[in-house]
């Protein structure tokens, strides 16, 4: 066994040099060392600190000196424990995921987000069984080594931890057979991980029902769209979690943020979405304004990308607006649904939401016009429609 030492994560990027580690001369050799130690980047020494704080991690002794002096240049950083990939290494040399208690993990819901998330789990070595209402969406998972169940009950029969990435509360209730005698049979003795987006109050009620039936419940909604889901750059917000569940989720994400008790994670997700939805709507209006004045949109993109407001989202959505490419990453109808959740939660708390009220109306108009399956950047169509009506 490789001796283990504990160092602390820092905010700076640390890249160990494999050549400086005795007996490690290649990614494959590094992977063997990681597996033999049964620690390193996937294993943490749990001491009550959150993954976004200065948390101690267990690393092979051979890495400690390299990390400490920061002289290395290639390969792995502490943050890679939240990603399935050391990007330029072959699959067998990447940090591996693991199943809870070394048993199969279930995944239900292989849509725009769920399919790439589940693929990252499978590619990271998780023993996985999946189900989707449209069976063709499960074929890439089968090719990646996952088992495919004939129905949700097959997933629950094989897995003690089941991840749900489903469209809304009605679909969740249908899959779980909530309100019937089958519900308790499915969830008893199992951990249900809800990774979709629903009303926080719904999630709290589901958590109580699962606990009452003898199961455990974890909220783990994500921030990010299809692109980050494919590259495992999602941010997971988790409530009611435990270290083993977090280990299962790491191959799908760049970061895990602990949000206390249920429904804290979904409330946090809605707070994040308030910024995201208003930002993308504002970006769409910026491009609409520029186009109306005959400005060069490439020049607008250059100005935005060079400025302090630039981000991965602004660059991606800016390109879509510039090129009129509305291939879906986050669909209009889904963003409309999310904006309704934000506004409803604000009303319940007695909070005003003037920006989201406007955004909700614009996304509703875009959806009603038949563009619900397009990317959220297509909200610019509602602005264009309003402009056309105003000049008639």
CSV table of C-alpha atoms in Angstrom, one decimal:
chain,number,residue,atom,x,y,z
A,1,UNK,CA,0.0,0.0,0.0
A,2,UNK,CA,1.1,3.5,-0.7
A,3,UNK,CA,1.5,5.5,2.5
A,4,UNK,CA,-1.1,8.2,3.0
A,5,UNK,CA,-0.7,11.7,4.3
A,6,UNK,CA,-3.2,14.5,4.7
A,7,UNK,CA,-2.8,17.9,3.1
A,8,UNK,CA,-5.3,20.8,2.9
A,9,UNK,CA,-7.0,22.0,-0.2
A,10,UNK,CA,-6.2,25.6,-1.2
A,11,UNK,CA,-7.8,27.9,-3.6
A,12,UNK,CA,-4.7,27.9,-5.9
A,13,UNK,CA,-4.2,25.3,-8.6
A,14,UNK,CA,-1.8,22.6,-7.7
A,15,UNK,CA,-0.6,20.2,-10.4
A,16,UNK,CA,1.6,17.3,-9.3
A,17,UNK,CA,4.3,16.2,-11.7
A,18,UNK,CA,4.1,12.4,-12.2
A,19,UNK,CA,7.8,12.3,-13.1
A,20,UNK,CA,8.6,13.5,-9.5
A,21,UNK,CA,6.8,10.5,-7.9
A,22,UNK,CA,9.0,7.4,-7.5
A,23,UNK,CA,7.9,4.6,-9.7
A,24,UNK,CA,5.3,6.7,-11.6
A,25,UNK,CA,6.2,7.4,-15.2
A,26,UNK,CA,2.9,7.4,-17.0
A,27,UNK,CA,-0.8,8.0,-16.5
A,28,UNK,CA,-1.5,4.3,-16.3
A,29,UNK,CA,1.1,3.8,-13.6
A,30,UNK,CA,-0.4,6.8,-11.7
A,31,UNK,CA,-3.8,5.1,-11.9
A,32,UNK,CA,-2.4,1.9,-10.5
A,33,UNK,CA,-0.9,3.8,-7.6
A,34,UNK,CA,-4.2,5.6,-7.0
A,35,UNK,CA,-6.1,2.3,-6.9
A,36,UNK,CA,-3.6,0.6,-4.7
A,37,UNK,CA,-3.8,3.2,-2.1
A,38,UNK,CA,-7.6,3.2,-2.1
A,39,UNK,CA,-7.4,6.9,-1.3
A,40,UNK,CA,-6.1,10.0,-3.2
A,41,UNK,CA,-8.4,12.2,-5.1
A,42,UNK,CA,-11.7,10.3,-4.7
A,43,UNK,CA,-11.3,9.6,-1.0
A,44,UNK,CA,-11.5,12.3,1.6
A,45,UNK,CA,-10.8,12.2,5.3
A,46,UNK,CA,-14.2,13.3,6.6
A,47,UNK,CA,-13.7,15.8,9.5
A,48,UNK,CA,-16.9,17.8,9.2
A,49,UNK,CA,-15.7,20.3,6.7
A,50,UNK,CA,-17.6,21.0,3.5
A,51,UNK,CA,-16.2,20.4,0.0
A,52,UNK,CA,-16.2,24.1,-0.7
A,53,UNK,CA,-14.2,24.9,2.5
A,54,UNK,CA,-10.5,24.1,3.2
A,55,UNK,CA,-11.1,20.4,3.5
A,56,UNK,CA,-8.5,17.9,4.2
A,57,UNK,CA,-7.9,15.2,1.6
A,58,UNK,CA,-6.0,12.0,1.7
A,59,UNK,CA,-3.2,11.8,-0.9
A,60,UNK,CA,-0.5,9.3,-1.6
A,61,UNK,CA,2.7,10.2,0.3
A,62,UNK,CA,4.6,10.4,-3.0
A,63,UNK,CA,2.4,13.4,-4.0
A,64,UNK,CA,2.8,15.4,-0.9
A,65,UNK,CA,6.2,16.9,-1.5
A,66,UNK,CA,5.3,17.6,-5.1
A,67,UNK,CA,2.1,19.4,-4.1
A,68,UNK,CA,3.8,21.3,-1.3
A,69,UNK,CA,6.4,23.0,-3.5
A,70,UNK,CA,4.1,23.5,-6.5
A,71,UNK,CA,6.8,22.9,-9.0
A,72,UNK,CA,4.7,20.4,-11.1
A,73,UNK,CA,3.1,21.1,-14.4
A,74,UNK,CA,1.0,18.3,-15.7
A,75,UNK,CA,-2.1,16.3,-14.8
A,76,UNK,CA,-4.2,16.3,-11.7
A,77,UNK,CA,-5.4,19.0,-9.3
A,78,UNK,CA,-7.4,18.5,-6.0
A,79,UNK,CA,-10.4,19.8,-7.9
A,80,UNK,CA,-10.3,16.8,-10.2
A,81,UNK,CA,-11.9,14.7,-7.5
A,82,UNK,CA,-15.1,16.4,-8.5
A,83,UNK,CA,-14.7,15.5,-12.2
A,84,UNK,CA,-14.5,12.2,-14.0
A,85,UNK,CA,-11.7,13.3,-16.1
A,86,UNK,CA,-8.1,14.3,-16.0
A,87,UNK,CA,-8.8,15.7,-19.3
A,88,UNK,CA,-5.9,14.6,-21.4
A,89,UNK,CA,-5.4,11.1,-19.9
A,90,UNK,CA,-7.0,7.9,-21.0
A,91,UNK,CA,-10.1,6.6,-19.3
A,92,UNK,CA,-8.2,4.0,-17.2
A,93,UNK,CA,-6.0,6.7,-15.7
A,94,UNK,CA,-8.7,9.0,-14.6
A,95,UNK,CA,-10.1,9.3,-11.0
A,96,UNK,CA,-12.7,6.6,-10.6
A,97,UNK,CA,-16.2,6.9,-9.2
A,98,UNK,CA,-17.6,4.3,-6.9
A,99,UNK,CA,-21.0,2.9,-5.9
A,100,UNK,CA,-22.4,3.3,-2.5
A,101,UNK,CA,-21.4,0.4,-0.3
A,102,UNK,CA,-19.9,-1.2,-3.4
A,103,UNK,CA,-23.3,-2.0,-4.8
A,104,UNK,CA,-25.2,-0.8,-7.9
A,105,UNK,CA,-26.4,2.7,-8.3
A,106,UNK,CA,-29.7,3.4,-10.1
A,107,UNK,CA,-30.3,6.4,-12.5
A,108,UNK,CA,-33.8,7.3,-13.7
A,109,UNK,CA,-34.3,10.0,-16.3
A,110,UNK,CA,-32.0,10.2,-19.4
A,111,UNK,CA,-33.1,13.4,-20.9
A,112,UNK,CA,-31.0,16.4,-22.1
A,113,UNK,CA,-29.2,16.5,-18.8
A,114,UNK,CA,-29.6,13.0,-17.4
A,115,UNK,CA,-28.1,11.1,-20.2
A,116,UNK,CA,-24.7,12.9,-20.2
A,117,UNK,CA,-24.7,12.8,-16.3
A,118,UNK,CA,-25.3,9.1,-16.3
A,119,UNK,CA,-22.7,8.5,-19.0
A,120,UNK,CA,-20.1,10.2,-16.8
A,121,UNK,CA,-21.0,7.9,-13.9
A,122,UNK,CA,-20.7,4.8,-16.1
A,123,UNK,CA,-17.4,6.0,-17.6
A,124,UNK,CA,-16.0,6.6,-14.1
A,125,UNK,CA,-16.6,3.0,-13.2
A,126,UNK,CA,-19.8,3.2,-11.3
A,127,UNK,CA,-21.9,0.0,-11.4
A,128,UNK,CA,-25.0,1.5,-12.9
A,129,UNK,CA,-28.6,0.4,-13.8
A,130,UNK,CA,-30.7,3.0,-15.7
A,131,UNK,CA,-34.2,3.5,-17.0
A,132,UNK,CA,-35.8,6.1,-19.3
A,133,UNK,CA,-39.4,6.4,-20.6
A,134,UNK,CA,-38.0,6.6,-24.1
A,135,UNK,CA,-35.9,3.4,-24.3
A,136,UNK,CA,-33.6,4.6,-27.1
A,137,UNK,CA,-32.1,7.2,-24.7
A,138,UNK,CA,-30.7,4.3,-22.7
A,139,UNK,CA,-28.7,2.8,-25.6
A,140,UNK,CA,-25.5,4.9,-25.1
A,141,UNK,CA,-25.6,3.9,-21.4
A,142,UNK,CA,-25.8,0.2,-22.4
A,143,UNK,CA,-22.8,0.7,-24.7
A,144,UNK,CA,-20.9,2.3,-21.8
A,145,UNK,CA,-21.5,-0.8,-19.7
A,146,UNK,CA,-24.6,0.1,-17.7
A,147,UNK,CA,-27.5,-2.3,-17.2
A,148,UNK,CA,-30.8,-1.1,-18.6
A,149,UNK,CA,-34.0,-1.9,-16.6
A,150,UNK,CA,-37.3,-2.6,-18.2
A,151,UNK,CA,-39.1,-0.3,-15.8
A,152,UNK,CA,-38.4,1.8,-12.7
A,153,UNK,CA,-39.2,-1.1,-10.4
A,154,UNK,CA,-36.3,-2.9,-12.0
A,155,UNK,CA,-33.9,-0.1,-11.0
A,156,UNK,CA,-35.2,0.0,-7.4
A,157,UNK,CA,-34.9,-3.8,-7.2
A,158,UNK,CA,-31.2,-3.7,-8.1
A,159,UNK,CA,-30.0,-0.5,-6.5
A,160,UNK,CA,-29.9,0.8,-2.9
A,161,UNK,CA,-29.2,4.4,-4.1
A,162,UNK,CA,-31.4,5.7,-6.9
A,163,UNK,CA,-30.7,9.1,-8.7
A,164,UNK,CA,-33.7,10.8,-10.2
A,165,UNK,CA,-33.2,13.3,-13.0
A,166,UNK,CA,-36.8,13.9,-14.0
A,167,UNK,CA,-38.7,16.7,-15.5
A,168,UNK,CA,-41.1,17.7,-12.7
A,169,UNK,CA,-43.0,16.7,-9.7
A,170,UNK,CA,-45.7,14.8,-11.6
A,171,UNK,CA,-43.2,12.6,-13.3
A,172,UNK,CA,-41.4,11.9,-10.1
A,173,UNK,CA,-44.6,10.9,-8.3
A,174,UNK,CA,-45.5,8.7,-11.3
A,175,UNK,CA,-42.1,6.9,-11.3
A,176,UNK,CA,-42.2,6.5,-7.5
A,177,UNK,CA,-45.8,5.4,-7.5
A,178,UNK,CA,-46.4,8.0,-4.8
A,179,UNK,CA,-49.8,7.8,-3.2
A,180,UNK,CA,-50.1,4.0,-3.8
A,181,UNK,CA,-49.0,1.0,-1.9
A,182,UNK,CA,-46.1,0.5,-4.3
A,183,UNK,CA,-44.3,3.7,-3.1
A,184,UNK,CA,-43.1,2.2,0.3
A,185,UNK,CA,-42.0,-1.0,-1.5
A,186,UNK,CA,-39.8,1.0,-3.9
A,187,UNK,CA,-38.2,3.4,-1.4
A,188,UNK,CA,-37.9,1.4,1.8
A,189,UNK,CA,-34.2,0.9,2.7
A,190,UNK,CA,-33.1,3.0,-0.2
A,191,UNK,CA,-31.6,6.5,-0.7
A,192,UNK,CA,-33.4,8.6,-3.2
A,193,UNK,CA,-31.3,11.4,-4.7
A,194,UNK,CA,-33.4,14.1,-6.3
A,195,UNK,CA,-31.3,15.9,-8.9
A,196,UNK,CA,-34.0,17.6,-10.9
A,197,UNK,CA,-35.7,21.0,-10.2
A,198,UNK,CA,-39.0,21.1,-8.4
A,199,UNK,CA,-40.7,23.4,-5.9
A,200,UNK,CA,-38.9,23.4,-2.6
A,201,UNK,CA,-42.1,22.7,-0.8
A,202,UNK,CA,-42.7,19.7,-2.9
A,203,UNK,CA,-39.3,18.3,-2.2
A,204,UNK,CA,-39.8,18.8,1.6
A,205,UNK,CA,-43.0,16.8,1.4
A,206,UNK,CA,-41.4,14.1,-0.7
A,207,UNK,CA,-38.5,13.9,1.9
A,208,UNK,CA,-41.0,13.4,4.7
A,209,UNK,CA,-42.9,10.6,2.7
A,210,UNK,CA,-39.7,8.8,1.9
A,211,UNK,CA,-38.5,8.9,5.5
A,212,UNK,CA,-41.9,7.7,6.6
A,213,UNK,CA,-41.6,4.7,4.3
A,214,UNK,CA,-38.2,3.8,5.7
A,215,UNK,CA,-36.0,5.4,3.1
A,216,UNK,CA,-33.5,8.2,3.0
A,217,UNK,CA,-33.7,11.4,0.8
A,218,UNK,CA,-31.1,13.7,-0.6
A,219,UNK,CA,-31.7,16.9,-2.6
A,220,UNK,CA,-28.9,17.4,-5.2
A,221,UNK,CA,-30.1,19.9,-8.0
A,222,UNK,CA,-27.4,21.1,-10.4
A,223,UNK,CA,-26.3,24.4,-11.8
A,224,UNK,CA,-25.4,24.0,-15.5
A,225,UNK,CA,-26.8,23.0,-18.8
A,226,UNK,CA,-26.1,20.2,-21.3
A,227,UNK,CA,-22.6,21.4,-22.1
A,228,UNK,CA,-21.4,21.3,-18.5
A,229,UNK,CA,-23.3,18.0,-18.0
A,230,UNK,CA,-21.3,16.5,-20.8
A,231,UNK,CA,-17.9,17.7,-19.5
A,232,UNK,CA,-18.7,17.1,-15.8
A,233,UNK,CA,-18.5,20.8,-15.0
A,234,UNK,CA,-21.8,20.9,-13.1
A,235,UNK,CA,-22.1,22.4,-9.7
A,236,UNK,CA,-24.2,20.2,-7.4
A,237,UNK,CA,-26.1,21.8,-4.5
A,238,UNK,CA,-26.8,19.2,-1.9
A,239,UNK,CA,-29.1,19.0,1.2
A,240,UNK,CA,-29.6,16.1,3.5
A,241,UNK,CA,-26.6,14.4,2.0
A,242,UNK,CA,-23.9,12.1,3.4
A,243,UNK,CA,-20.3,11.4,2.4
A,244,UNK,CA,-21.1,8.2,0.5
A,245,UNK,CA,-23.7,9.9,-1.6
A,246,UNK,CA,-21.3,12.8,-2.4
A,247,UNK,CA,-18.7,10.2,-3.5
A,248,UNK,CA,-21.2,8.8,-6.0
A,249,UNK,CA,-22.0,12.2,-7.4
A,250,UNK,CA,-18.4,13.5,-7.9
A,251,UNK,CA,-17.9,12.0,-11.4
A,252,UNK,CA,-20.7,14.3,-12.6
A,253,UNK,CA,-19.6,17.6,-11.2
A,254,UNK,CA,-16.9,20.2,-10.8
A,255,UNK,CA,-18.0,21.2,-7.3
A,256,UNK,CA,-20.4,20.2,-4.5
A,257,UNK,CA,-21.9,22.9,-2.4
A,258,UNK,CA,-23.6,21.8,0.9
A,259,UNK,CA,-26.8,23.7,1.6
A,260,UNK,CA,-27.9,22.3,4.9
A,261,UNK,CA,-31.2,20.5,5.3
A,262,UNK,CA,-34.0,19.9,2.8
A,263,UNK,CA,-35.2,22.0,1.0
A,264,UNK,CA,-32.1,24.2,1.2
A,265,UNK,CA,-30.5,22.9,-2.0
A,266,UNK,CA,-33.6,23.6,-4.1
A,267,UNK,CA,-34.0,27.1,-2.6
A,268,UNK,CA,-30.3,27.7,-3.4
A,269,UNK,CA,-30.9,26.4,-7.0
A,270,UNK,CA,-33.7,28.9,-7.4
A,271,UNK,CA,-31.6,31.7,-6.1
A,272,UNK,CA,-28.9,30.8,-8.7
A,273,UNK,CA,-31.5,30.5,-11.4
A,274,UNK,CA,-32.7,34.0,-10.6
A,275,UNK,CA,-29.4,35.4,-11.6
A,276,UNK,CA,-28.9,33.0,-14.6
A,277,UNK,CA,-32.4,33.7,-16.1
A,278,UNK,CA,-32.2,37.5,-15.7
A,279,UNK,CA,-28.6,37.5,-17.1
A,280,UNK,CA,-29.4,35.5,-20.2
A,281,UNK,CA,-32.5,37.6,-20.8
A,282,UNK,CA,-30.5,40.8,-20.5
A,283,UNK,CA,-27.9,39.4,-22.9
A,284,UNK,CA,-30.6,38.6,-25.4
A,285,UNK,CA,-31.9,42.2,-25.1
A,286,UNK,CA,-28.4,43.5,-25.6
A,287,UNK,CA,-28.1,41.7,-28.9
A,288,UNK,CA,-31.6,42.7,-29.9
A,289,UNK,CA,-30.7,46.4,-29.2
A,290,UNK,CA,-27.5,46.1,-31.2
A,291,UNK,CA,-29.2,44.4,-34.1
A,292,UNK,CA,-31.9,47.1,-34.2
A,293,UNK,CA,-29.2,49.8,-34.4
A,294,UNK,CA,-27.4,48.0,-37.2
A,295,UNK,CA,-24.3,47.3,-35.0
A,296,UNK,CA,-21.9,44.5,-35.9
A,297,UNK,CA,-22.7,41.6,-33.6
A,298,UNK,CA,-19.2,40.2,-33.7
A,299,UNK,CA,-17.9,43.5,-32.5
A,300,UNK,CA,-20.5,43.4,-29.7
A,301,UNK,CA,-19.3,39.9,-28.7
A,302,UNK,CA,-15.7,41.1,-28.7
A,303,UNK,CA,-16.6,44.0,-26.4
A,304,UNK,CA,-18.6,41.8,-24.0
A,305,UNK,CA,-15.9,39.0,-24.0
A,306,UNK,CA,-13.2,41.5,-23.1
A,307,UNK,CA,-15.1,43.1,-20.3
A,308,UNK,CA,-15.6,42.4,-16.6
A,309,UNK,CA,-19.0,40.8,-17.2
A,310,UNK,CA,-17.7,38.0,-19.4
A,311,UNK,CA,-18.4,34.4,-18.4
A,312,UNK,CA,-18.7,31.0,-19.9
A,313,UNK,CA,-22.5,31.5,-20.1
A,314,UNK,CA,-22.2,34.9,-21.7
A,315,UNK,CA,-19.8,33.6,-24.4
A,316,UNK,CA,-21.9,30.5,-25.2
A,317,UNK,CA,-25.2,32.3,-25.3
A,318,UNK,CA,-23.6,35.3,-27.0
A,319,UNK,CA,-22.5,33.1,-29.9
A,320,UNK,CA,-25.9,31.5,-30.1
A,321,UNK,CA,-27.5,34.9,-30.3
A,322,UNK,CA,-25.0,36.2,-32.9
A,323,UNK,CA,-25.3,33.1,-35.1
A,324,UNK,CA,-29.0,32.4,-34.5
A,325,UNK,CA,-28.1,28.9,-33.3
A,326,UNK,CA,-30.7,27.9,-30.9
A,327,UNK,CA,-29.8,24.2,-30.6
A,328,UNK,CA,-30.9,23.3,-27.1
A,329,UNK,CA,-28.7,23.3,-24.0
A,330,UNK,CA,-31.3,24.6,-21.6
A,331,UNK,CA,-34.7,24.6,-23.3
A,332,UNK,CA,-37.1,27.6,-23.3
A,333,UNK,CA,-39.9,25.5,-21.7
A,334,UNK,CA,-37.6,24.3,-18.9
A,335,UNK,CA,-36.5,27.9,-18.2
A,336,UNK,CA,-40.1,29.0,-18.2
A,337,UNK,CA,-40.9,26.3,-15.7
A,338,UNK,CA,-37.9,27.3,-13.5
A,339,UNK,CA,-38.9,31.0,-13.7
A,340,UNK,CA,-42.4,30.0,-12.4
A,341,UNK,CA,-40.8,28.1,-9.5
A,342,UNK,CA,-38.7,31.2,-8.6
A,343,UNK,CA,-41.7,33.6,-8.8
A,344,UNK,CA,-44.0,31.2,-6.8
A,345,UNK,CA,-41.3,30.7,-4.1
A,346,UNK,CA,-40.9,34.5,-3.9
A,347,UNK,CA,-44.6,35.0,-3.4
A,348,UNK,CA,-44.8,32.4,-0.7
A,349,UNK,CA,-42.0,34.1,1.2
A,350,UNK,CA,-43.5,37.6,0.6
A,351,UNK,CA,-40.6,38.6,-1.6
A,352,UNK,CA,-40.9,40.8,-4.7
A,353,UNK,CA,-39.4,39.4,-8.0
A,354,UNK,CA,-39.7,42.2,-10.6
A,355,UNK,CA,-37.0,41.0,-12.9
A,356,UNK,CA,-38.2,37.4,-12.9
A,357,UNK,CA,-41.8,38.6,-13.4
A,358,UNK,CA,-40.6,40.1,-16.7
A,359,UNK,CA,-38.4,37.2,-17.6
A,360,UNK,CA,-41.2,34.7,-16.9
A,361,UNK,CA,-43.5,36.6,-19.3
A,362,UNK,CA,-40.9,36.7,-22.1
A,363,UNK,CA,-40.2,32.9,-21.8
A,364,UNK,CA,-43.9,32.2,-21.7
A,365,UNK,CA,-44.4,34.2,-24.9
A,366,UNK,CA,-41.5,32.3,-26.6
A,367,UNK,CA,-42.9,29.0,-25.5
A,368,UNK,CA,-46.4,29.8,-26.7
A,369,UNK,CA,-45.0,30.9,-30.1
A,370,UNK,CA,-43.8,27.3,-30.6
A,371,UNK,CA,-40.1,27.6,-29.6
A,372,UNK,CA,-40.3,25.7,-26.3
A,373,UNK,CA,-37.7,23.1,-27.5
A,374,UNK,CA,-35.1,25.7,-28.5
A,375,UNK,CA,-32.3,27.0,-26.3
A,376,UNK,CA,-33.1,29.7,-23.7
A,377,UNK,CA,-31.2,32.2,-25.8
A,378,UNK,CA,-34.2,32.0,-28.2
A,379,UNK,CA,-36.0,34.3,-25.7
A,380,UNK,CA,-34.8,37.0,-28.1
A,381,UNK,CA,-37.7,35.9,-30.3
A,382,UNK,CA,-40.2,37.4,-27.8
A,383,UNK,CA,-38.3,40.7,-27.8
A,384,UNK,CA,-38.4,40.7,-31.6
A,385,UNK,CA,-42.1,39.9,-31.6
A,386,UNK,CA,-42.8,42.7,-29.2
A,387,UNK,CA,-40.8,45.1,-31.3
A,388,UNK,CA,-42.7,44.1,-34.5
A,389,UNK,CA,-46.1,44.6,-32.7
A,390,UNK,CA,-45.0,48.1,-31.4
A,391,UNK,CA,-44.2,49.5,-34.9
A,392,UNK,CA,-47.3,48.3,-36.6
